[in-house]
Short mmCIF file of C-alpha atoms and ligand atoms in Angstrom, two decimals:
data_model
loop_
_atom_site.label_atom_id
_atom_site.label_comp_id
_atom_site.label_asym_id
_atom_site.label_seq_id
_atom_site.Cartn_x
_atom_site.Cartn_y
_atom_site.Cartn_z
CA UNK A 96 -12.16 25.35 -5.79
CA UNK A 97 -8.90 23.37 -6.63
CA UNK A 98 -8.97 19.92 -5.76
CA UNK A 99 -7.00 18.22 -3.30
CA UNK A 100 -4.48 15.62 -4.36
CA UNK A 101 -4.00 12.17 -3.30
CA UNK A 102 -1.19 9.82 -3.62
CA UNK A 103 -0.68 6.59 -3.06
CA UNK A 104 1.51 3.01 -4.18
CA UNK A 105 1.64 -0.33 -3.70
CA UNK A 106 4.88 -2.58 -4.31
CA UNK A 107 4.55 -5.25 -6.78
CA UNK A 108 6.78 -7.67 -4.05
CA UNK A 109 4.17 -9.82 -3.78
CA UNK A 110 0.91 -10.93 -4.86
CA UNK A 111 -1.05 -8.63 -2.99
CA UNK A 112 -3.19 -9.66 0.69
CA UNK A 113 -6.62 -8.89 2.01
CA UNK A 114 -4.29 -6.79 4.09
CA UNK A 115 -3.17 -4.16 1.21
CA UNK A 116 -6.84 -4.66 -0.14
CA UNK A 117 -8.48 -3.30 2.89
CA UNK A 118 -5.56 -0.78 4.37
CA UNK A 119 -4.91 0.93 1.38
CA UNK A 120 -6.41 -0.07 -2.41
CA UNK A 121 -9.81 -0.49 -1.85
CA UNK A 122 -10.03 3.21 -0.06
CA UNK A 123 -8.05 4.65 -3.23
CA UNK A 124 -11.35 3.59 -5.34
CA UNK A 125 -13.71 5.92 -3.10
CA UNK A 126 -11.47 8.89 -3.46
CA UNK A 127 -11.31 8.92 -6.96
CA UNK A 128 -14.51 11.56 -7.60
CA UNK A 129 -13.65 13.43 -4.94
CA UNK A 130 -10.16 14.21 -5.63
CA UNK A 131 -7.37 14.52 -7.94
CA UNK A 132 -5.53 10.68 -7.72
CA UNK A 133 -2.48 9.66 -8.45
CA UNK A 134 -1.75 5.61 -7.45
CA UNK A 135 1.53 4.01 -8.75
CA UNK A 136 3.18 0.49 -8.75
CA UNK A 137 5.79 1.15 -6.37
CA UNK A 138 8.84 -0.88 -8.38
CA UNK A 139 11.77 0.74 -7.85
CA UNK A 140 11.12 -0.15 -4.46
CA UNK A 141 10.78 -3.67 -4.77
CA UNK A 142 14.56 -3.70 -5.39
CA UNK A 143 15.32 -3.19 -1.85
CA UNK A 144 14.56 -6.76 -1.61
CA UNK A 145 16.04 -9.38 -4.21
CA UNK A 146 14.03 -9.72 -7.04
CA UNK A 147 13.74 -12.28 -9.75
CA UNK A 148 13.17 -9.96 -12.77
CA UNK A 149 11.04 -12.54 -14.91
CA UNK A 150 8.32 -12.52 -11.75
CA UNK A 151 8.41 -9.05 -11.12
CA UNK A 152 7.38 -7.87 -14.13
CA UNK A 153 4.64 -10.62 -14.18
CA UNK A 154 3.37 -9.18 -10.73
CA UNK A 155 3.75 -5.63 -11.86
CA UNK A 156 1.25 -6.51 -14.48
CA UNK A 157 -0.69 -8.23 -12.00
CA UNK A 158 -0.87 -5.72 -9.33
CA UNK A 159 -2.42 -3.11 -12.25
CA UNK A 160 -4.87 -5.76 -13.02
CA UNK A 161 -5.79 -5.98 -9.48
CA UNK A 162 -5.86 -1.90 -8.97
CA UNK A 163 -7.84 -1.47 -12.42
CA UNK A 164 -10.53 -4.81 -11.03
CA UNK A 165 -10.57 -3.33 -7.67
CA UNK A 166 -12.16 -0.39 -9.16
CA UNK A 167 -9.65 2.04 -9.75
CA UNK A 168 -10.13 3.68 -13.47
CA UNK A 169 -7.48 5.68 -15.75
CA UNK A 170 -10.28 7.61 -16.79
CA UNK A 171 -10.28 9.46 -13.42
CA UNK A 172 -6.85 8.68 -11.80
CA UNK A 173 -3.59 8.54 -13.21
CA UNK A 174 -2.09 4.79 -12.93
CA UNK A 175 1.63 4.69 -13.33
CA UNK A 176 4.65 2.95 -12.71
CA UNK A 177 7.11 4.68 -10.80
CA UNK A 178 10.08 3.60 -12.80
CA UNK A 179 8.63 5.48 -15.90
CA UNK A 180 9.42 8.03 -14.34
CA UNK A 181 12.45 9.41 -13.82
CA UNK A 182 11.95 12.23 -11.77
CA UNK A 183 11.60 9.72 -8.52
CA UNK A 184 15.07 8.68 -8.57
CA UNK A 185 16.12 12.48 -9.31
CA UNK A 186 14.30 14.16 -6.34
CA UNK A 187 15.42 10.97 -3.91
CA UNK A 188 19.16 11.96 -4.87
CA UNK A 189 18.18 16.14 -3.72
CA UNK A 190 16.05 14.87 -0.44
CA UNK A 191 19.23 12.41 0.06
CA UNK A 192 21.28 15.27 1.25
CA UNK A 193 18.96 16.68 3.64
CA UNK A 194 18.48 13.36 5.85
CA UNK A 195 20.34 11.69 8.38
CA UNK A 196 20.90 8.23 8.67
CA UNK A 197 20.08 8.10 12.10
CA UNK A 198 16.59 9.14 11.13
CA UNK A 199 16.62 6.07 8.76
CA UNK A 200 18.15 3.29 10.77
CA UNK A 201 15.65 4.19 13.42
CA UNK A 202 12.70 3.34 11.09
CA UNK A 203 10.71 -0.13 12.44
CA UNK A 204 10.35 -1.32 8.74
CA UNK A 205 14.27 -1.09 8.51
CA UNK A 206 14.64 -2.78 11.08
CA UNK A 207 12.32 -5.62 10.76
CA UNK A 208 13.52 -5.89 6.98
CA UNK A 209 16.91 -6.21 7.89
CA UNK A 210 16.74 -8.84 10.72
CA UNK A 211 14.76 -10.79 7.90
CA UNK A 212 17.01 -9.94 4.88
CA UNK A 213 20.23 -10.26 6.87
CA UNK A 214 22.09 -11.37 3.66
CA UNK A 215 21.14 -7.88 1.69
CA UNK A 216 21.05 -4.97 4.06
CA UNK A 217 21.16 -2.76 1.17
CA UNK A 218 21.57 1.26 0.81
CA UNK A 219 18.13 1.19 -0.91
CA UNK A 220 16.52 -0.85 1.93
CA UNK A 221 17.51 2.12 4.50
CA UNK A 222 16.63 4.98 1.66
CA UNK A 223 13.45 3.47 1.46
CA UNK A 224 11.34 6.05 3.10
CA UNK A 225 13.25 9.00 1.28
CA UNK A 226 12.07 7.34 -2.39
CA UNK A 227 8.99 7.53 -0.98
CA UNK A 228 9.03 10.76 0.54
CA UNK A 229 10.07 11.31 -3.32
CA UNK A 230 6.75 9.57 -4.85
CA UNK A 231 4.47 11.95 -2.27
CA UNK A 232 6.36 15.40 -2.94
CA UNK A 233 6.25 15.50 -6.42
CA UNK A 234 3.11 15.68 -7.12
CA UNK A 235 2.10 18.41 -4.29
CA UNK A 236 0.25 15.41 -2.65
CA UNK A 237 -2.31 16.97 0.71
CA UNK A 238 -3.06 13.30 1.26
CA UNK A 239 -1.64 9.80 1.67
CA UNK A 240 -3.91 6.92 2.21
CA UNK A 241 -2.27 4.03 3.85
CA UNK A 242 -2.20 1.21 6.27
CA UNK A 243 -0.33 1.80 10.02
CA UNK A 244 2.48 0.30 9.25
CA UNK A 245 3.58 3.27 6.68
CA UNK A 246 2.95 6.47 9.60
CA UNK A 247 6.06 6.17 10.94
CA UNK A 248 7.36 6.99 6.91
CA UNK A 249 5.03 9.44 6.42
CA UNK A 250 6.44 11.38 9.35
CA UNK A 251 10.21 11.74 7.36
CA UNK A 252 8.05 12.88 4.39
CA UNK A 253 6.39 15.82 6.39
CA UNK A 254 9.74 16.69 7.96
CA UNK A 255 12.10 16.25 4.64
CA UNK A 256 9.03 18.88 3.21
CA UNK A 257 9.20 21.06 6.15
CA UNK A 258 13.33 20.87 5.98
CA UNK A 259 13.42 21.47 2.28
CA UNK A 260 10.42 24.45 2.22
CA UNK A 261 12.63 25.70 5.63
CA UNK A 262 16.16 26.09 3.97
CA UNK A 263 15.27 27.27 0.29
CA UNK A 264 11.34 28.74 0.48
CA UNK A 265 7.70 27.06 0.20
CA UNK A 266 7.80 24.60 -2.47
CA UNK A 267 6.39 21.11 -1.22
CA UNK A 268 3.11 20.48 0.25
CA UNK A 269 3.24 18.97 3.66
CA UNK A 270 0.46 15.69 3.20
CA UNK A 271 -1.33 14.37 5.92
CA UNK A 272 -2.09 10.08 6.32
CA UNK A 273 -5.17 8.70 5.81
CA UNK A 274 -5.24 5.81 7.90
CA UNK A 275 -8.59 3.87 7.86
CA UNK A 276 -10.33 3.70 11.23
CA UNK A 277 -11.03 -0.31 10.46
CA UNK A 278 -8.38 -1.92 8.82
CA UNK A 279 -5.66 -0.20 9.02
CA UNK A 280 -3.85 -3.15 10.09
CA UNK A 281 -4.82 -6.43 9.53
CA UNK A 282 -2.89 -9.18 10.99
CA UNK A 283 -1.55 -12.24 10.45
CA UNK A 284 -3.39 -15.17 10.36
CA UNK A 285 -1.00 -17.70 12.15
CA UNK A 286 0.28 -14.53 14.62
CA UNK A 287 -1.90 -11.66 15.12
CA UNK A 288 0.30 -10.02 17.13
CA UNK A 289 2.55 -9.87 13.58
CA UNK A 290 1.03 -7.72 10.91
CA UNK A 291 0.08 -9.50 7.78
CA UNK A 292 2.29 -9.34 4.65
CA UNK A 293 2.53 -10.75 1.39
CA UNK A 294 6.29 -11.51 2.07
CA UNK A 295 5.36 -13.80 4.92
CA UNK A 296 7.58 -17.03 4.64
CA UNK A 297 4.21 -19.32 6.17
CA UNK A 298 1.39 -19.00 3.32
CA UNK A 299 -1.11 -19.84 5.86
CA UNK A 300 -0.28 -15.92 7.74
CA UNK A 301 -1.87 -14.34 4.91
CA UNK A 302 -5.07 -14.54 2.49
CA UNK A 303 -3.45 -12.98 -1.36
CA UNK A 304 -6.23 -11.62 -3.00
CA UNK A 305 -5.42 -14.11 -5.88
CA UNK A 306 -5.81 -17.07 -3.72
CA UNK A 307 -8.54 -19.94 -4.60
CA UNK A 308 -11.86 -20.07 -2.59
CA UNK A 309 -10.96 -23.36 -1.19
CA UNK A 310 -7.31 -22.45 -0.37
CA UNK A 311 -9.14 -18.89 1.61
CA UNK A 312 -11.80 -20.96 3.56
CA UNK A 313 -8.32 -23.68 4.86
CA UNK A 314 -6.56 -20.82 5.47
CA UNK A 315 -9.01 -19.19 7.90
CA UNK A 316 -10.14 -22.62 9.58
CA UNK A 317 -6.46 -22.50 10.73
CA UNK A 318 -6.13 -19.09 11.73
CA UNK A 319 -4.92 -19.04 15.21
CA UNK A 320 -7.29 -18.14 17.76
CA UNK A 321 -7.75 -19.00 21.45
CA UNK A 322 -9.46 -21.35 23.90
CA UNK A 323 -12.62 -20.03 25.22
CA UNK A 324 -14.93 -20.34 22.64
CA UNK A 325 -15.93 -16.95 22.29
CA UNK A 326 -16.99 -14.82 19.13
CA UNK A 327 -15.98 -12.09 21.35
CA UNK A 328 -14.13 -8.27 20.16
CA UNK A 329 -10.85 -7.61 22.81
CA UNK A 330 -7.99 -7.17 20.50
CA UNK A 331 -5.92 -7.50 24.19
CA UNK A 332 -6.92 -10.94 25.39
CA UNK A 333 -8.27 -12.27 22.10
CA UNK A 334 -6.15 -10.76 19.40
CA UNK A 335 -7.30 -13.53 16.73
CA UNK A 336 -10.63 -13.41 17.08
CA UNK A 337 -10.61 -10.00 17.44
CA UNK A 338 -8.69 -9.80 14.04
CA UNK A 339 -11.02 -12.35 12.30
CA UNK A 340 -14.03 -9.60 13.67
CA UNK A 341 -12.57 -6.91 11.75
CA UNK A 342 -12.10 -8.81 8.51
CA UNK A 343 -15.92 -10.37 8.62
CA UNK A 344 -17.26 -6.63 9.77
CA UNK A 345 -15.43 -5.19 6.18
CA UNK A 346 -15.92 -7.54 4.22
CA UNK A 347 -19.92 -8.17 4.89
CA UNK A 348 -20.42 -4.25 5.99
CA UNK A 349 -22.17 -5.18 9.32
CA UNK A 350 -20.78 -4.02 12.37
CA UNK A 351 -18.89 -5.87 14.78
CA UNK A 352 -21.41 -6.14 17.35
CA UNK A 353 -23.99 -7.18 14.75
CA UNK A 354 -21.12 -9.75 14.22
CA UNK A 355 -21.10 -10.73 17.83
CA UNK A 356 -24.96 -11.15 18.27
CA UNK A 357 -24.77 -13.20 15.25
CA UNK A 358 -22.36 -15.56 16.19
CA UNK A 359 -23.44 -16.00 19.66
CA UNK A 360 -23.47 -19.58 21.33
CA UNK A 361 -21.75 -20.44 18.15
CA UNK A 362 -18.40 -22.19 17.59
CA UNK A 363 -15.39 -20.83 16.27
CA UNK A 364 -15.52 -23.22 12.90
CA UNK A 365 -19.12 -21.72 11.95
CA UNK A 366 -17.55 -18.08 12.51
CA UNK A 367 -14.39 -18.80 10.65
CA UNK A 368 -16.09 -20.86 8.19
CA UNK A 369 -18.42 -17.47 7.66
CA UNK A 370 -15.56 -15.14 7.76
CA UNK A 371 -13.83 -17.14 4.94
CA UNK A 372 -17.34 -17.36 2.69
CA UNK A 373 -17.55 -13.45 2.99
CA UNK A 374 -13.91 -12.79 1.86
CA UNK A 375 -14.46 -15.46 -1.02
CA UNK A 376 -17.86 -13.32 -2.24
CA UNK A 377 -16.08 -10.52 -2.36
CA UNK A 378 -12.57 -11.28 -4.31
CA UNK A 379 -14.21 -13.68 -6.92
CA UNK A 380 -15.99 -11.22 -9.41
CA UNK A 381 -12.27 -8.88 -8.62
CA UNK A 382 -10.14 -11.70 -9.87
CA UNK A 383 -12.91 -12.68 -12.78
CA UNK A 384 -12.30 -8.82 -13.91
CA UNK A 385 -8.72 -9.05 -13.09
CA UNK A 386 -7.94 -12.57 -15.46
CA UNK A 387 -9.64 -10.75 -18.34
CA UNK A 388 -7.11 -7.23 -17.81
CA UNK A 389 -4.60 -9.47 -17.72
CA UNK A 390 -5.60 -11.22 -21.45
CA UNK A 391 -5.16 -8.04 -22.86
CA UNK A 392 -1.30 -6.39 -22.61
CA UNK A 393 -1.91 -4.12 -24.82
CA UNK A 394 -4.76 -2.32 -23.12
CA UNK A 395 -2.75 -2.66 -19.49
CA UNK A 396 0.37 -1.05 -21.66
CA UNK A 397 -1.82 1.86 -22.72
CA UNK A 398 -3.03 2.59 -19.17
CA UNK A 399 0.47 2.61 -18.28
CA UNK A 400 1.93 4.92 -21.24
CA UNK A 401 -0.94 7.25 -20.59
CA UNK A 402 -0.11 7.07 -16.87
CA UNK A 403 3.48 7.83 -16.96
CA UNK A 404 2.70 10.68 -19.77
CA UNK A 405 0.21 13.04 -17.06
CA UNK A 406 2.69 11.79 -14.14
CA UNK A 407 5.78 12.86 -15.88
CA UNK A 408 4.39 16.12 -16.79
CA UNK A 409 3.63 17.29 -13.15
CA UNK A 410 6.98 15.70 -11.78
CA UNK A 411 8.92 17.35 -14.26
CA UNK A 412 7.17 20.81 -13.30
CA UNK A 413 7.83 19.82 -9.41
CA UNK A 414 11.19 18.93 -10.27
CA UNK A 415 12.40 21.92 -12.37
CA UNK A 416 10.88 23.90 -9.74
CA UNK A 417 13.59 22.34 -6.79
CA UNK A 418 16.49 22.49 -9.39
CA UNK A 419 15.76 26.19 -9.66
CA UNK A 420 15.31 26.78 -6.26
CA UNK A 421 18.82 25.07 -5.26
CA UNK A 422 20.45 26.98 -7.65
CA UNK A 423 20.78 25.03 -10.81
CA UNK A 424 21.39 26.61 -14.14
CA UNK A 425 18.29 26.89 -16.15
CA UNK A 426 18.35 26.42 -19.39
P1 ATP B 1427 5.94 -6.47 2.05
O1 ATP B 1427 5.40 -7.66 2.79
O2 ATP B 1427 6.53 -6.79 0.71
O3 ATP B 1427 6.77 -5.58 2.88
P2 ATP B 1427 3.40 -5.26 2.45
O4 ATP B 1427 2.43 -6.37 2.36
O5 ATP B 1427 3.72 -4.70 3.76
O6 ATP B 1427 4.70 -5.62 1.67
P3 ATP B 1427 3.30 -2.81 0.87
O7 ATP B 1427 3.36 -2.89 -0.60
O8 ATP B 1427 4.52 -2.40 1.56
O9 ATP B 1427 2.79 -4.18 1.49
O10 ATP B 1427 2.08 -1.91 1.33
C1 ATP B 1427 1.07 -1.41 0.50
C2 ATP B 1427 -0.01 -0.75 1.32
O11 ATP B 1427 -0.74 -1.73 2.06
C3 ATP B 1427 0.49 0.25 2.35
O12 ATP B 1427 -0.38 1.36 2.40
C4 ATP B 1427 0.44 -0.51 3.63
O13 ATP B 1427 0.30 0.33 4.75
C5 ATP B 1427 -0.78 -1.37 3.43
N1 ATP B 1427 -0.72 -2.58 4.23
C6 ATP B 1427 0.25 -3.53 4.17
N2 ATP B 1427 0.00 -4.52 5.04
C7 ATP B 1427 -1.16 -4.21 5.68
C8 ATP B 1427 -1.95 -4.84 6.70
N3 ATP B 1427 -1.59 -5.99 7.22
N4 ATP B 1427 -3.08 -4.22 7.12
C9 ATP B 1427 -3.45 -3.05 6.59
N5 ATP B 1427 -2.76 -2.40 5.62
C10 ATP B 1427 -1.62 -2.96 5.16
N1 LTN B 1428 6.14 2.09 1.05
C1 LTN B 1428 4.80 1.81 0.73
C2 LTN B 1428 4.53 1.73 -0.74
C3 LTN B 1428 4.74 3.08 -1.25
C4 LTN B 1428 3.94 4.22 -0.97
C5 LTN B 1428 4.55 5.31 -1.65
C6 LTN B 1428 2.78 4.43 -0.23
C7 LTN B 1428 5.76 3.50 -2.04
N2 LTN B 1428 5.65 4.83 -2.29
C8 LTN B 1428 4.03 6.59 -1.57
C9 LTN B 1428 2.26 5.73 -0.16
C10 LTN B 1428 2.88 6.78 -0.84
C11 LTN B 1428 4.39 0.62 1.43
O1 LTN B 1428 3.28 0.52 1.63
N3 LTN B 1428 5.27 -0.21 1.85
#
C-alpha cells in the first residue's frame, strides 16, 4: 500500500517555544515510520515580518538543529528549506489568481499581525496562507500536523485544492489537520487567554526551547495564575493553571488528574516549581544534541542539499503537472 504523506514547517522567526515543540515538532518525530515526511524551515515566510538577514540565517540553522535534536532524521524524512526551492514561489503566483482577498483579510493571523506590525502591512503578510497552501500542495500532502492557531489556514488550502482540481481536473490532494488533542495550543505565560509565541514582545509569555534551566524555572514562578490556591483543571475560571496542567501532563506523561491528586493541598510555587523541573528534564539532553549539530555546518549543509534535492524533484513533477494542466507550452 502507498504511504500517506505528511507535511509540515516551522518559521525560523524566532527561536522556537515549548509552544511549537509540543503543537507541532515533537508530533512530526512519531510520524516519521509511519509515513512518507516532508518538514521544511518555513523562510520565505519569515519575510512577511522584517527580518535582520545576519539573524535569520543564524536561526535557520538553529531551527534544523532543533528539528534534527528533537528527533527528526534525514534518513527517513526529507528536511528542507523552502527557499531552495523554487517551485513554492511558482505555484503561490498560479494559486494567487484563484483567491480573493476578502478570503485573506478575513484570516485572524492577518489580522492580529497587522494590528502588531502596523508599520509593514505587507502583500506577503496577507498572501501568507496561499505560500502555504503552496508548501502543502506540492507535495500531494493527505496530512498537516499543526497547532490551532494554523486551522483556520488550512481551510484556504482545502478550498484553493478543491477550486483548482474544480476548474481544470483532479490534480491536488485535499489534506486534512492534525491537530493534537493536548497541546494544540499552549498559552502564554503572562496571558493565557493570548496564545504563546516566540514573537511575544514580554520574554516572560513564553519558555524558547533554547532558554537556560534557571531562566525556565523564573519564568514559570511568574506565570500568571489566580487566587484560590488550587492545582485545579477549568481552562474557564482558571485558564493559567489550567495551562500550566497541560504543560506538566506532556511533559512528565502523567495525566492531568494524576497531576491534580499529586498536587493536592499543595501551593502553587511547589506546582510551578515542578512544572518548570519537568520542562528543564526534557529540553536539556535536546539542546546538548542541538549545540553539537550546530558545531558542524557542514553536516547541517548536507542535510539541507540532500533535502532540497528529493523536495525539488517531487515539486517540480507537481508543478509541471499544473503548468500543463493550465495550458502552458511543454517543452
Ligand atoms: P510567530 O510568533 O513568529 O508568529 P509562532 O510561534 O506562532 O510564530 P509558527 O512558526 O508560526 O510559530 O508555528 C509553527 C507551528 O507551531 C505551527 O504548527 C503552529 O500551529 C504551532 N504553534 C505555534 N504556537 C503554538 C502554541 N502556542 N501552542 C501550540 N502550537 C503552536
Ligand atoms: N504557517 C505556519 C508555518 C508553515 C506551515 C506550512 C505549516 C509554513 N508552511 C505548511 C504547515 C504546513 C505556521 O505555523 N505559522
Amino acid at each position: 500500500m502507498e504511504r500517506k504523506v505528511m507535511f509540515s514547517a516551522v518559521q525560523p522567526s524566532g527561536i522556537p517555544t515549548i509552544g511549537n515543540y509540543v503543537g507541532a515538532i515533537k508530533n512530526w518525530v512519531q510520524f516519521q515510520d509511519e509515513y512518507d515526511c516532508i518538514y521544511s524551515l518555513a523562510d520565505l515566510h519569515t519575510l512577511t515580518v522584517k527580518q535582520v538577514p545576519a539573524e535569520l540565517r543564524a536561526r535557520s540553522y538553529e531551527l534544523l538543529a532543533l528539528y534534527l535534536a528533537c528527533g527528526l532524521d534525514p534518513e527517513k524524512s526529507i528536511i528542507f528549506a523552502q527557499s531552495h526551492v523554487p517551485q513554492h514561489a511558482e505555484l503561490t503566483w498560479v494559486l494567487n489568481t484563484m483567491t480573493y482577498p476578502g478570503e485573506l483579510a478575513r484570516m485572524t493571523q492577518f489580522k492580529d499581525k497587522s494590528a502588531h506590525h502596523a508599520e509593514n502591512i505587507n502583500m506577503g503578510l496577507m498572501d501568507y496562507p496561499v505560500l502555504m497552501a503552496s508548501d502543502i500542495l506540492l507535495y500531494g500532502a493527505h496530512y498537516v500536523p499543526i497547532g490551532a492557531d494554523q486551522k483556520q489556514h488550512l481551510e484556504i488550502t482545502r478550498d484553493l485544492a478543491i477550486r483548482f482540481n474544480n476548474r481544470y481536473s483532479p490534480t491536488f490532494v485535499v489534506p486534512e489537520p492534525l491537530i493534537p488533542k493536548m497541546g494544540a495550543r499552549v498559552m502564554s505565560l503572562q496571558d493565557p487567554t493570548k496564545k504563546m509565541s516566540k514573537s511575544d514582545e514580554n520574554v516572560n509569555a513564553f519558555i524558547s526551547m533554547t532558554d537556560k534551566p534557571e531562566d525556565i524555572i523564573r519564568k514559570f514562578k511568574r506565570a500568571v495564575t489566580d487566587s484560590d490556591m488550587c492545582v485545579k483543571y477549568d481552562v474557564e475560571n482558571k485558564p493559567g493553571v489550567s495551562n500550566l496542567l497541560t504543560i506538566y501532563s506532556i511533559f512528565t506523561g502523567k495525566t492531568v488528574e494524576e497531576a491534580e491528586r499529586e498536587f493536592e493541598g499543595k501551593g502553587y510555587g511547589e506546582f510551578k516549581q515542578a512544572v518548570g523541573e519537568a520542562v528543564v528534564e526534557v529540553l536539556r539532553p535536546i539542546n546538548e544534541k542541538k549545540e553539537a549539530l550546530l558545531k558542524d555546518k557542514a553536516y547541517l549543509n548536507k542535510v539541507l542539499a540532500d533535502g532540497k534535492q528529493k523536495a525539488e524533484y517531487l515539486a517540480r513533477k507537481m508543478l509541471n503537472k499544473v503548468y500543463k494542466k493550465i495550458g502552458f507550452i511543454q517543452l
